Coordinates of C-alpha atoms and ligand atoms in Angstrom, one line a residue:
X165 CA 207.8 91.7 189.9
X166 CA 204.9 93.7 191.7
X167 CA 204.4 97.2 193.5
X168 CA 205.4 97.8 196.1
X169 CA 208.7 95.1 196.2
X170 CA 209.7 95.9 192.9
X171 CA 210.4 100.0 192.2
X172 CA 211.9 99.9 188.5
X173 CA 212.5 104.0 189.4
X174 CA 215.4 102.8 192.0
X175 CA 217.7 102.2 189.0
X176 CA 217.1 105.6 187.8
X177 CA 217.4 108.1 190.6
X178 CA 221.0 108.3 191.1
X179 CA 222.4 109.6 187.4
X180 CA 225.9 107.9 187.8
X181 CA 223.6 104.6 188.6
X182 CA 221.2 105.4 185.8
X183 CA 224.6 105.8 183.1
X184 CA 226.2 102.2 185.0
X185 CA 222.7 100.0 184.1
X186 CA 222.6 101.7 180.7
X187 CA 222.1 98.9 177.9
X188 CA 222.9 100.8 174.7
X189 CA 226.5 102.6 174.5
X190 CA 227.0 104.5 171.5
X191 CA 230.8 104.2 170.8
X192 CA 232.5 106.3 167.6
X193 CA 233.9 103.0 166.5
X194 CA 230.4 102.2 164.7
X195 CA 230.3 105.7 162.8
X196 CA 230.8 105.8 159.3
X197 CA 230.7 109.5 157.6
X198 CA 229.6 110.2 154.6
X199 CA 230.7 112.5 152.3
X200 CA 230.2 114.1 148.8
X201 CA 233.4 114.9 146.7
X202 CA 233.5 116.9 143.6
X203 CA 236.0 118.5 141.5
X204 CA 237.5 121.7 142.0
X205 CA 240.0 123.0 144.6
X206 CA 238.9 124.8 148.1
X207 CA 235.0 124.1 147.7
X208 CA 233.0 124.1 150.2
X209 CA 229.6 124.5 149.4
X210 CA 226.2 123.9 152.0
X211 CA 224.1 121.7 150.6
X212 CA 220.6 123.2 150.8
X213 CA 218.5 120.8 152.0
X214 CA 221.0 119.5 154.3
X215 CA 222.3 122.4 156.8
X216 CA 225.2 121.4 158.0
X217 CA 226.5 118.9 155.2
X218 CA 228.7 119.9 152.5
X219 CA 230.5 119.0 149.1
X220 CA 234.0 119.3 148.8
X221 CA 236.3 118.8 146.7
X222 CA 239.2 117.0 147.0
X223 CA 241.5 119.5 149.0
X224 CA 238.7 120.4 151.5
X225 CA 237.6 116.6 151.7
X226 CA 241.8 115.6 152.9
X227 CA 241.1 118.3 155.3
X228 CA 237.8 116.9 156.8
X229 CA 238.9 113.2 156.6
X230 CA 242.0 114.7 159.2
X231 CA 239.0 116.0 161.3
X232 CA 237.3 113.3 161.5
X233 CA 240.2 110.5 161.9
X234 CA 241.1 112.8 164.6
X235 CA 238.1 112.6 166.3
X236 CA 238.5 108.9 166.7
X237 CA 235.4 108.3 163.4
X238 CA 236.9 105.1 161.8
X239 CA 235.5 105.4 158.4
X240 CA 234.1 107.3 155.6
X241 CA 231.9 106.7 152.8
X242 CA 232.5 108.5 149.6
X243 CA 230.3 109.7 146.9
X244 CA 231.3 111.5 143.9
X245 CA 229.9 114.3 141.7
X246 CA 231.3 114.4 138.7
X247 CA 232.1 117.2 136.3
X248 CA 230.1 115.1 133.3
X249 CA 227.2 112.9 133.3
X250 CA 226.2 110.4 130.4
X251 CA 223.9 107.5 129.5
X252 CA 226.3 104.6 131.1
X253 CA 227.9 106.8 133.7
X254 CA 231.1 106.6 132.0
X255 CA 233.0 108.6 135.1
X256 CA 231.9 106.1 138.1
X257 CA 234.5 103.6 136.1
X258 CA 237.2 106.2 135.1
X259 CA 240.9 105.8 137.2
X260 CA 240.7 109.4 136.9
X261 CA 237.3 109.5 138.0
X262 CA 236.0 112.2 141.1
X263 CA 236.2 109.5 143.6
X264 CA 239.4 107.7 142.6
X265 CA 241.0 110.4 143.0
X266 CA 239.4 111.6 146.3
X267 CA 240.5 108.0 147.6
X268 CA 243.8 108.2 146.7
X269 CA 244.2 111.7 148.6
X270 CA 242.3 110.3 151.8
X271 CA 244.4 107.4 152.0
X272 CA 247.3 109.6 151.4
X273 CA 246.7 111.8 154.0
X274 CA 245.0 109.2 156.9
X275 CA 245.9 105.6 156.1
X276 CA 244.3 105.0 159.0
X277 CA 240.7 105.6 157.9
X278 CA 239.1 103.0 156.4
X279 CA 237.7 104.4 153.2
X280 CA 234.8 103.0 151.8
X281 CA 233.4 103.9 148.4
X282 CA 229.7 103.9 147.4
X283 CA 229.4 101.8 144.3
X284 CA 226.6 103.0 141.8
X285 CA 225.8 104.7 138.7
X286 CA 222.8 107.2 139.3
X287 CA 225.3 109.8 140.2
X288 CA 226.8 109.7 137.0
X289 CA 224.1 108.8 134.6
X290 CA 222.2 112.2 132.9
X291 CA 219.4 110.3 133.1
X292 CA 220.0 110.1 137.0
X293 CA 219.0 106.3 137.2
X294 CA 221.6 103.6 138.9
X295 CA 222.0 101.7 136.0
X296 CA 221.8 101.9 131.9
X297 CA 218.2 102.4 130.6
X298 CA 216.9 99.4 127.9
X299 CA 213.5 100.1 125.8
X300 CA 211.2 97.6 126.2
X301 CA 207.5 97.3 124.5
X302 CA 208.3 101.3 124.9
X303 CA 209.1 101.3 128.6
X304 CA 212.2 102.7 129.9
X305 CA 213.7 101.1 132.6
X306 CA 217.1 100.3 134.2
X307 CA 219.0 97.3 132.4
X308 CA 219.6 94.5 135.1
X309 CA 222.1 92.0 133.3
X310 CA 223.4 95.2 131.3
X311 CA 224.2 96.9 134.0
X312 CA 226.1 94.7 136.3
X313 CA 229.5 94.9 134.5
X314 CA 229.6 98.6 134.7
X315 CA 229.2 98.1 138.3
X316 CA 231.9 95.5 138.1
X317 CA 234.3 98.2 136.6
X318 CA 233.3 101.1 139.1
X319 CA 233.9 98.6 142.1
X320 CA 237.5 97.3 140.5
X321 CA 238.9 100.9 140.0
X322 CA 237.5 101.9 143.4
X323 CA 240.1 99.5 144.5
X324 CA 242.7 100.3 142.2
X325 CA 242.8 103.5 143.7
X326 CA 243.2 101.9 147.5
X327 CA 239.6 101.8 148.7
X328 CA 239.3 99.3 151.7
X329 CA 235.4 98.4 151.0
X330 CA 233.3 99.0 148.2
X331 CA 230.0 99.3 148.8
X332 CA 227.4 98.6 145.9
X333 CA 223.9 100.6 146.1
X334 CA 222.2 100.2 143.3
X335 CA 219.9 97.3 144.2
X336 CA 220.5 95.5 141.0
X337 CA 220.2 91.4 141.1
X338 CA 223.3 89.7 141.0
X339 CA 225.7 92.7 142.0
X340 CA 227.5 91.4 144.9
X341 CA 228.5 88.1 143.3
X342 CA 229.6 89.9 140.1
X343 CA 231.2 92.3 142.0
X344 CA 232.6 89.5 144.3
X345 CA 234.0 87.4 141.1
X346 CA 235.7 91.0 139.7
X347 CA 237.2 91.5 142.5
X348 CA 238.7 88.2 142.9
X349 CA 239.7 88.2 139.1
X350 CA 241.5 91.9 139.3
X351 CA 243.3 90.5 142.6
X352 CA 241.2 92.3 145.0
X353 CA 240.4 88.7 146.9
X354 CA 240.7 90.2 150.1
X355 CA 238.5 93.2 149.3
X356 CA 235.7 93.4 151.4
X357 CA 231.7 94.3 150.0
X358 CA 229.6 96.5 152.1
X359 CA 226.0 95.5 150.3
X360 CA 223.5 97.6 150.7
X361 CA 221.2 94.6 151.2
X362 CA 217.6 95.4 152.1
X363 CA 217.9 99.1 150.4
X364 CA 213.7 100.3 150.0
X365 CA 212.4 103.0 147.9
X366 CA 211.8 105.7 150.4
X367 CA 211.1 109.1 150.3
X368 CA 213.8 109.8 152.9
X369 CA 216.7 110.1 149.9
X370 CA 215.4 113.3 148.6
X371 CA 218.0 115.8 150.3
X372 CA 221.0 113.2 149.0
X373 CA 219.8 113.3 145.5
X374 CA 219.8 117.2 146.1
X375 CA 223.8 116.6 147.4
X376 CA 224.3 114.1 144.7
X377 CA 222.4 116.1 142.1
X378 CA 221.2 112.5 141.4
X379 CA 217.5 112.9 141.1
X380 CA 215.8 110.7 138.6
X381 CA 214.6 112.3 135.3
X382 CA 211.7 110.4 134.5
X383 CA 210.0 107.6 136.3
X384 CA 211.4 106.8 139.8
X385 CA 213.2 104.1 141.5
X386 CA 210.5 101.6 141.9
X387 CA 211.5 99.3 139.7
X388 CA 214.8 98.1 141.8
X389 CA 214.5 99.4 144.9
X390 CA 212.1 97.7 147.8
X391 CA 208.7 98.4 148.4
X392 CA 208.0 99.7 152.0
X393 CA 205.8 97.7 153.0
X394 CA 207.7 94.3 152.6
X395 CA 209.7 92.6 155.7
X396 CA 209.9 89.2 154.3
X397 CA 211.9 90.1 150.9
X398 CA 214.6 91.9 153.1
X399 CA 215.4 88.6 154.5
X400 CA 215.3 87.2 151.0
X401 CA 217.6 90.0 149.5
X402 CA 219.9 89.6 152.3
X403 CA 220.4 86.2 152.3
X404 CA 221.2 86.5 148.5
X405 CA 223.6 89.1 149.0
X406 CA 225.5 86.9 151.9
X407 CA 225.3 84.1 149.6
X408 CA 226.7 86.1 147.0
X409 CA 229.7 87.4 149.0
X410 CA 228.7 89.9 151.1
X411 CA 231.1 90.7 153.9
X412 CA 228.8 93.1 155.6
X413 CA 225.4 93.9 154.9
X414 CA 223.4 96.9 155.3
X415 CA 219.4 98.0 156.1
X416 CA 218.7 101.5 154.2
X417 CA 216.7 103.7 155.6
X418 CA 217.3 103.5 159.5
X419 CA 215.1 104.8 162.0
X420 CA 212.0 103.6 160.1
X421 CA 212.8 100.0 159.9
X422 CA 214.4 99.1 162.8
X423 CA 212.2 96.3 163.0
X424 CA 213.8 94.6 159.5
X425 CA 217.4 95.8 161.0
X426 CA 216.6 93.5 164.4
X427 CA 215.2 90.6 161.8
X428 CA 218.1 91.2 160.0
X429 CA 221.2 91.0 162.7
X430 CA 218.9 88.2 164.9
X431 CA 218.8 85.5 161.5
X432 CA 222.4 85.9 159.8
X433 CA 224.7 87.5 162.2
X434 CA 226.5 89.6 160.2
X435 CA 228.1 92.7 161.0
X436 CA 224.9 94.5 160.1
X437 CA 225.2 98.7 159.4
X438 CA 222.1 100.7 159.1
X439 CA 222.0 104.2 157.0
X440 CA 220.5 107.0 159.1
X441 CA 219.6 108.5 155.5
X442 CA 219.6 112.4 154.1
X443 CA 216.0 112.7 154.7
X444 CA 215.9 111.8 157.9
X445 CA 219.0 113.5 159.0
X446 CA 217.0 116.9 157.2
X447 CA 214.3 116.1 159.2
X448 CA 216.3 116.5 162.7
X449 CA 217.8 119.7 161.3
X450 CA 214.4 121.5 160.2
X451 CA 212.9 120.9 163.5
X452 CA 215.5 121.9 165.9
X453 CA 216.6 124.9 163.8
X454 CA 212.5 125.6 164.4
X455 CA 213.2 124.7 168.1
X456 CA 210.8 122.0 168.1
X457 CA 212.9 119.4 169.3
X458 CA 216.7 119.3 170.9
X459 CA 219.2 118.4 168.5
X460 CA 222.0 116.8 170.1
X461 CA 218.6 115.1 172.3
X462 CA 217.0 113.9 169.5
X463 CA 220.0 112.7 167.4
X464 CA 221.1 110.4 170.4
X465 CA 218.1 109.2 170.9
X466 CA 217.8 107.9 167.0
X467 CA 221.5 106.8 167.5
X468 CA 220.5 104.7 170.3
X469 CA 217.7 103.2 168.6
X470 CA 219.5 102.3 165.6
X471 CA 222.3 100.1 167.6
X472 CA 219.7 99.0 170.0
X473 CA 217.6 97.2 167.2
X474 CA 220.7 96.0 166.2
X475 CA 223.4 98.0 164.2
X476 CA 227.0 97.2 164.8
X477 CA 227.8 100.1 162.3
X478 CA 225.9 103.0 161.7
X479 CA 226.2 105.4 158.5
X480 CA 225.5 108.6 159.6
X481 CA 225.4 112.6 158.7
X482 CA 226.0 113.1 162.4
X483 CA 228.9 111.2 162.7
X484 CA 231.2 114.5 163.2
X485 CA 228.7 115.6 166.4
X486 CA 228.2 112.1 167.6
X487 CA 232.5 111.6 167.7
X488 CA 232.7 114.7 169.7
X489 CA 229.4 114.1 172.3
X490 CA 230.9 110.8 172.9
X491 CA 234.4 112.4 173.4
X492 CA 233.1 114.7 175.7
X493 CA 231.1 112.2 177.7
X494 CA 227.4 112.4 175.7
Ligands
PBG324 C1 222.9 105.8 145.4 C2 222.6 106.1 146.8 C3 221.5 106.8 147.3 C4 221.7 106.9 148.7 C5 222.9 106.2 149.0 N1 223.4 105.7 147.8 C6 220.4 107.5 146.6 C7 219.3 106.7 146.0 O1 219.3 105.5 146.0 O2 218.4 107.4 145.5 C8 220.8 107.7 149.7 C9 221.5 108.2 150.9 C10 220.8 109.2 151.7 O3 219.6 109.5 151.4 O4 221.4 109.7 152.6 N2 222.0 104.9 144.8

């Protein structure tokens, strides 16, 4: 494979040549959108930290689901805001609930989309936390056992309502299968989970708890979410989850562990998704809106990345862009 025989340039000179070898395609069937629902009617209100991203309510969130199904993006994954917050998150379980309702309008309006819900507590919970707090030797911290049937109840009334995947990320131990076992017992069977498996505790979520208005109130989120710094356990928390019943698991943030998301998809398999998180989605914006970097460069480029260290499905802030680059031929 030596100079002069061997010119790897030769592949590149000609750009129709150059797009013909490429590898990595991005295709808008891997794009899942999220999006933050709250109540009210015509809202559509920037969220700061994230230019570009908004909440909605339910009216304006119908209309953007169109958009997007339009566009060819497959799926979206809801979060709610809700008008009250308590100590057990009482709204992330009520049929009436923010995004029970927002499902039932999205599949309304595009049956075709494939709604899937984000299944937690910390955006209902006015301690901001994603589960109930216990006092122990007087130490708050999140509940693990305590928690799991509220979880159970969120995840069964997401369904109710006509989600087609529920996916928990809390991070709790035992959630899938609990989840997994309500399902089955409400006759949700063929209800699919979406497990935020290998989910760390990263300062990347900052703008979405800004969206979410979900920031902790005291302490932080060390106590259930990974440390950075650990490879190994993601292969131990995702082999739990798939024993548990996960259909499809998940590597939270992206861009910064793509080397856990190629460990990940190379030992189980599954259809893996990565989450191309707030912060690191902020971190795009803030830069090119400084014209440090190209946007639509650098947000391919990350894209690319992501599904070339593995991804089959990619949650991301940029879906609505990516779906119409692709469209238009990147
Ligand atoms: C809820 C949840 C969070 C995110 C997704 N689900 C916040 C958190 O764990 O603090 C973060 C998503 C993002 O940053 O884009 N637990």
């Amino acid at each position: 494979m030596s100079f002069p025989i061997h010119r790897p340039r030769r592949l590149r000179m000609h750009p129709g040549l150059r797009r013909m070898v490429r590898q990595t395609r991005l295709s808008v069937e891997r794009l899942i959108c999220p999006l933050f629902v709250r109540s009210g009617t015509g809202v559509r209100q920037e969220i700061r930290s994230m230019p570009g991203q908004y909440q909605w309510s339910v009216d304006t969130l119908v209309e953007q689901c169109r958009e997007l199904a339009g566009l060819g993006v497959p799926a979206v994954l809801l979060f709610g805001i809700p008008t009250h917050k308590d100590a057990v998150g009482s709204e992330a379980y009520r049929s009436d609930g923010i995004v029970q309702r927002a499902v039932r309008a999205v599949k309304e309006a595009c049956p075709e989309l494939v709604v899937i819900t984000d299944v937690c507590l910390c955006e209902y919970t006015d301690h901001g936390h994603c589960g109930v707090i216990a006092e122990r030797h007087g130490v708050r911290d999140v509940d693990n056992d305590a928690t799991l049937p509220l979880l159970v109840r969120a995840a069964v009334s997401h369904a109710e309502a006509g989600a087609d995947v529920v996916a928990p990320s809390d991070m709790m131990d035992g959630r899938v299968g609990a989840i997994r076992r309500g399902l089955d017992e409400a006759g949700f069977a063929h209800l699919p989970i979406m497990a935020y498996a290998a989910k760390y505790a990263s300062s990347f979520y900052g703008p979405f708890r800004d969206a979410a208005e979900s920031p902790p109130r005291f302490g932080n989120r060390h106590t259930y979410q990974m440390d950075p710094a650990n490879g190994d356990e993601a292969m131990r928390e995702v082999a739990a989850d798939i024993e548990e019943g996960a259909d499809l698991v998940m590597v939270k943030p992206a861009v910064h562990y793509l080397d856990v998301l190629w460990r990940v998809k190379e030992r189980f398999g599954l259809p893996t998704a990565a989450y191309h998180v707030s912060g690191e989605y902020a971190c795009l914006k803030a830069a090119a809106a400084n014209g440090w970097i190209d946007e639509k460069g650098a947000v391919i480029e990350s894209t690319t990345a992501i599904v070339r260290a593995g991804a089959d499905l990619v949650v991301t802030y940029f879906a609505r862009d990516l779906a119409r680059w692709i469209r238009d031929g990147i």
